[in-house]
Coordinates of N, CA, C and O in Angstrom, one line a residue:
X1 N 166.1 36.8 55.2 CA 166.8 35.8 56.0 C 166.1 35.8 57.3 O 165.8 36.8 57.9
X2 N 165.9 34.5 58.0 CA 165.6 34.1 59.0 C 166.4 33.7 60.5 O 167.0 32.7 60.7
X3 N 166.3 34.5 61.1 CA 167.4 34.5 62.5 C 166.6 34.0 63.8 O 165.4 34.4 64.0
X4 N 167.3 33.2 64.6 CA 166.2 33.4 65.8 C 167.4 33.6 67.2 O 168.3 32.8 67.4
X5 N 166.9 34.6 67.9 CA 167.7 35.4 69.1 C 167.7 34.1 70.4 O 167.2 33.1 69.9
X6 N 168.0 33.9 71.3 CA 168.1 33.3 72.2 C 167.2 33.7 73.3 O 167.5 34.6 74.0
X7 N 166.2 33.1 73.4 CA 164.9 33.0 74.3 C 164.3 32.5 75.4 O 164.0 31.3 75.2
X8 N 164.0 32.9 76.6 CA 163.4 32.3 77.5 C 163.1 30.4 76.9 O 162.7 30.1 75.8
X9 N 163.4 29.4 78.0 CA 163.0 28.2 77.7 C 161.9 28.1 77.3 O 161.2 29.1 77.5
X10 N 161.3 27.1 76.7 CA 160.2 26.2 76.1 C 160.0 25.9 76.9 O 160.8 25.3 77.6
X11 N 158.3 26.4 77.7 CA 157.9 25.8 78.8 C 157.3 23.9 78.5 O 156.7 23.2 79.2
X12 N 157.7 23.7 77.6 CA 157.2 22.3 77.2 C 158.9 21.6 77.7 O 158.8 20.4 78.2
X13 N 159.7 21.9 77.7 CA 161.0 21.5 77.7 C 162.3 22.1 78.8 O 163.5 22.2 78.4
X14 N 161.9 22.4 79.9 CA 162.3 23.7 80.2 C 163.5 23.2 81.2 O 163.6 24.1 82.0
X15 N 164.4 22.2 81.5 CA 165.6 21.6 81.2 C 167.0 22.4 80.2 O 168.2 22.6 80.5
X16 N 166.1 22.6 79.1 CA 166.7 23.1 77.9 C 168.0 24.6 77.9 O 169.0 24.8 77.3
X17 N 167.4 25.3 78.8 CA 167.8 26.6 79.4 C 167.6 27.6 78.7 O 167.9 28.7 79.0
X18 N 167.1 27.1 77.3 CA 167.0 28.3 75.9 C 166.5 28.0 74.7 O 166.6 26.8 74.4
X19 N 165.8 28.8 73.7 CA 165.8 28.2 72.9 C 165.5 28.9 71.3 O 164.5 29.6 71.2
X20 N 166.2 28.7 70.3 CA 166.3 29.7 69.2 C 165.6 29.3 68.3 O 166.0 29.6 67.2
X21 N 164.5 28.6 68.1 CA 163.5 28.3 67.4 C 162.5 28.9 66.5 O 161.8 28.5 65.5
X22 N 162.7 30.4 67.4 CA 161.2 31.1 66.4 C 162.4 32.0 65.4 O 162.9 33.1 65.7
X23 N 162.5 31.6 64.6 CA 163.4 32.4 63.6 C 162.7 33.3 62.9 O 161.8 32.9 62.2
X24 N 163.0 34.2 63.0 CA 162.3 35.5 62.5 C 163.2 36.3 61.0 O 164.4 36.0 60.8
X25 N 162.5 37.1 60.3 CA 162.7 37.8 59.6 C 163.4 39.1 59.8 O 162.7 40.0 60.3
X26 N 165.1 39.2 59.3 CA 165.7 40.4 59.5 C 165.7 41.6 58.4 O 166.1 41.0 57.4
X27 N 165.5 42.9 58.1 CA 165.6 43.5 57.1 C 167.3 43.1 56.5 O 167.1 43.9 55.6
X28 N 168.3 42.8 56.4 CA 169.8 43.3 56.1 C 170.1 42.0 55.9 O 169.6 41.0 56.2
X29 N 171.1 42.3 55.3 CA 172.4 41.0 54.9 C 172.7 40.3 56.3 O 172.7 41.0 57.4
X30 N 172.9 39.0 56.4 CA 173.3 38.0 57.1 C 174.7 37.5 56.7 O 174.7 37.0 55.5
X31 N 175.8 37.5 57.3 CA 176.9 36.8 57.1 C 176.9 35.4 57.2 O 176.5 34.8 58.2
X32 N 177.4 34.9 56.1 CA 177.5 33.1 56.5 C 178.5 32.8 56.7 O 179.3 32.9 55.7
X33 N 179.2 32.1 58.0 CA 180.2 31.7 58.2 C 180.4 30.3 58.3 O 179.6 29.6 57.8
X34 N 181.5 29.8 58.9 CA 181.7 28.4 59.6 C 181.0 28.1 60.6 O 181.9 28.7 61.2
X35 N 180.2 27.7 61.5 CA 180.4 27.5 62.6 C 180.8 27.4 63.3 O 182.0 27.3 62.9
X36 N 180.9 27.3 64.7 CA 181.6 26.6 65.8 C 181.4 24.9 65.6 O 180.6 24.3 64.8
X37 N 182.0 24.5 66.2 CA 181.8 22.9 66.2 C 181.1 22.6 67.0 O 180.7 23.3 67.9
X38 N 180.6 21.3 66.7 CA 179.3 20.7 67.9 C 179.7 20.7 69.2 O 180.9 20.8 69.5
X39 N 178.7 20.7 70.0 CA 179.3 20.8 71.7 C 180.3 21.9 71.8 O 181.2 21.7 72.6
X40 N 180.3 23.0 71.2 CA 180.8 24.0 72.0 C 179.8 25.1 72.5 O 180.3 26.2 72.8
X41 N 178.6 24.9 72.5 CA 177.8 25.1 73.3 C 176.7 26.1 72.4 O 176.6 25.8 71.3
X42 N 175.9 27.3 73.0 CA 175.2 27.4 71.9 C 175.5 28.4 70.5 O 176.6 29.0 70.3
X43 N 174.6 28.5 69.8 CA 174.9 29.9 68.9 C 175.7 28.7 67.7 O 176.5 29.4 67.1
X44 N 175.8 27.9 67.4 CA 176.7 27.1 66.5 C 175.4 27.2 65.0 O 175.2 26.4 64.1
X45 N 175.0 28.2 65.2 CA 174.3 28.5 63.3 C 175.9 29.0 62.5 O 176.9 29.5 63.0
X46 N 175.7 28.6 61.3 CA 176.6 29.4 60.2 C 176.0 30.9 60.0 O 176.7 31.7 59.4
X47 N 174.9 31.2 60.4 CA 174.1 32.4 60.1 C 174.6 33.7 61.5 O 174.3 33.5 62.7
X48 N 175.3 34.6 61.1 CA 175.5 35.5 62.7 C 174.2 36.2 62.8 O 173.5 36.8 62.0
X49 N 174.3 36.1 64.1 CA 172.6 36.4 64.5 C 171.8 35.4 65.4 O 171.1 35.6 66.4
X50 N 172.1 34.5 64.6 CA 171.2 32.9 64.7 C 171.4 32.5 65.9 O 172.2 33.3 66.3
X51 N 171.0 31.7 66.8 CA 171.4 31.0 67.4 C 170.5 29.6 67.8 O 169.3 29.5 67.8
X52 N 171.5 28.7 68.1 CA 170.6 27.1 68.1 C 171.6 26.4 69.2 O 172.7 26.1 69.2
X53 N 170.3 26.3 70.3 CA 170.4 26.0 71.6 C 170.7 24.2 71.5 O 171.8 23.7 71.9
X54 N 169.5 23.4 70.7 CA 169.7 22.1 70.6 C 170.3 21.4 69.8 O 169.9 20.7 69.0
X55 N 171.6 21.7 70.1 CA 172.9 20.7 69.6 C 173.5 20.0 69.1 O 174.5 19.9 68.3
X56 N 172.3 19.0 70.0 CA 172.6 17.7 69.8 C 172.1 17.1 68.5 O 172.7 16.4 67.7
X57 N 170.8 17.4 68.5 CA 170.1 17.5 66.7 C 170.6 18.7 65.9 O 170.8 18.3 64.8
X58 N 170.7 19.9 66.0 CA 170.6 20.9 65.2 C 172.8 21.4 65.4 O 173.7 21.3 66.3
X59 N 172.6 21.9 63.8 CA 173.7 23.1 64.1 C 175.3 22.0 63.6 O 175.2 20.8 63.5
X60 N 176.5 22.7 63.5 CA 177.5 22.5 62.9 C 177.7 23.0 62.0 O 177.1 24.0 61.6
X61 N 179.0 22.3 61.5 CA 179.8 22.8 60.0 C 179.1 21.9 59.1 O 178.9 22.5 58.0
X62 N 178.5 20.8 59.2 CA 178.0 19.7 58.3 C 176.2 20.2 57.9 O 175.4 19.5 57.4
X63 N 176.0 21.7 58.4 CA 174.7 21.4 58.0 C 174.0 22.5 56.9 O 174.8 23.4 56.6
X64 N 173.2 22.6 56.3 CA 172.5 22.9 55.5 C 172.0 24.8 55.6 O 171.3 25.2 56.6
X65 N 172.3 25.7 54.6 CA 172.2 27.1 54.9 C 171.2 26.9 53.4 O 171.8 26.5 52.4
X66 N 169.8 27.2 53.4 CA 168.9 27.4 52.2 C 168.5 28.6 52.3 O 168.2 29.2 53.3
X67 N 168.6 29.2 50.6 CA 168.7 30.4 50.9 C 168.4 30.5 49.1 O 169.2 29.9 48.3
X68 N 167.3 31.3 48.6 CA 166.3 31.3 47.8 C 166.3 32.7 47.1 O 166.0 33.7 47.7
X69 N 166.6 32.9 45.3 CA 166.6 34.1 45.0 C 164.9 35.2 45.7 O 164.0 34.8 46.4
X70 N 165.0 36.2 45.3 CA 164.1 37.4 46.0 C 162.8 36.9 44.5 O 161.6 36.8 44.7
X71 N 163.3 36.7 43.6 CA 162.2 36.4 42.5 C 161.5 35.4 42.5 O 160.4 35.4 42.2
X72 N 162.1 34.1 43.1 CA 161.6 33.1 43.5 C 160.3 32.7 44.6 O 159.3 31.9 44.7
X73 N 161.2 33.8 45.6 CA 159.8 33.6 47.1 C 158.4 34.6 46.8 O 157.4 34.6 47.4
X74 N 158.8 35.5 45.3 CA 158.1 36.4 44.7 C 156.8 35.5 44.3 O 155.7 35.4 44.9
X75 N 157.2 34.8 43.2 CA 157.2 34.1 42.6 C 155.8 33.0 43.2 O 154.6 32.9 42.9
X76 N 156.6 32.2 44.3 CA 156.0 31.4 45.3 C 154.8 31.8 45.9 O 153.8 31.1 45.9
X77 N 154.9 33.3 46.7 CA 154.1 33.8 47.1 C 152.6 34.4 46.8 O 151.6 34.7 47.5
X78 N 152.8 34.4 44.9 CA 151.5 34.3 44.6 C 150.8 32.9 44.2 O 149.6 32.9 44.0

């Protein structure tokens, strides 16, 4: 699973105040929950851990959690 922590701004964007973009690889189970709802500010992944600064495009209850058996990315990767 892929998480990304809350990070100094995008110096390309830096308005933003943060930004959870580089989603990294955790060893452990990830809980999937609900979200928070749009505009209640950041962290609104279904993934705990996650967090997603840009709002306005990204994040809610309406959005998409992919998530791939271990045989598959096995699989893939050769």
């Amino acid at each position: 699973m892929n998480v990304g922590a809350l990070r100094s701004p995008n110096p390309a964007k830096p308005a933003t105040g943060g930004t959870g973009i580089d989603k990294l690889p955790v060893g452990h189970a990830v809980r999937v929950q609900v979200p928070r709802p749009k505009n209640s500010g950041p962290g609104q992944s279904g993934l705990v851990g996650d967090v997603i600064c840009d709002i306005k495009h990204h994040g809610g209850p309406n959005q998409a959690v992919y998530a791939y058996a271990r045989e598959d990315l096995d699989r893939w990767g050769r």
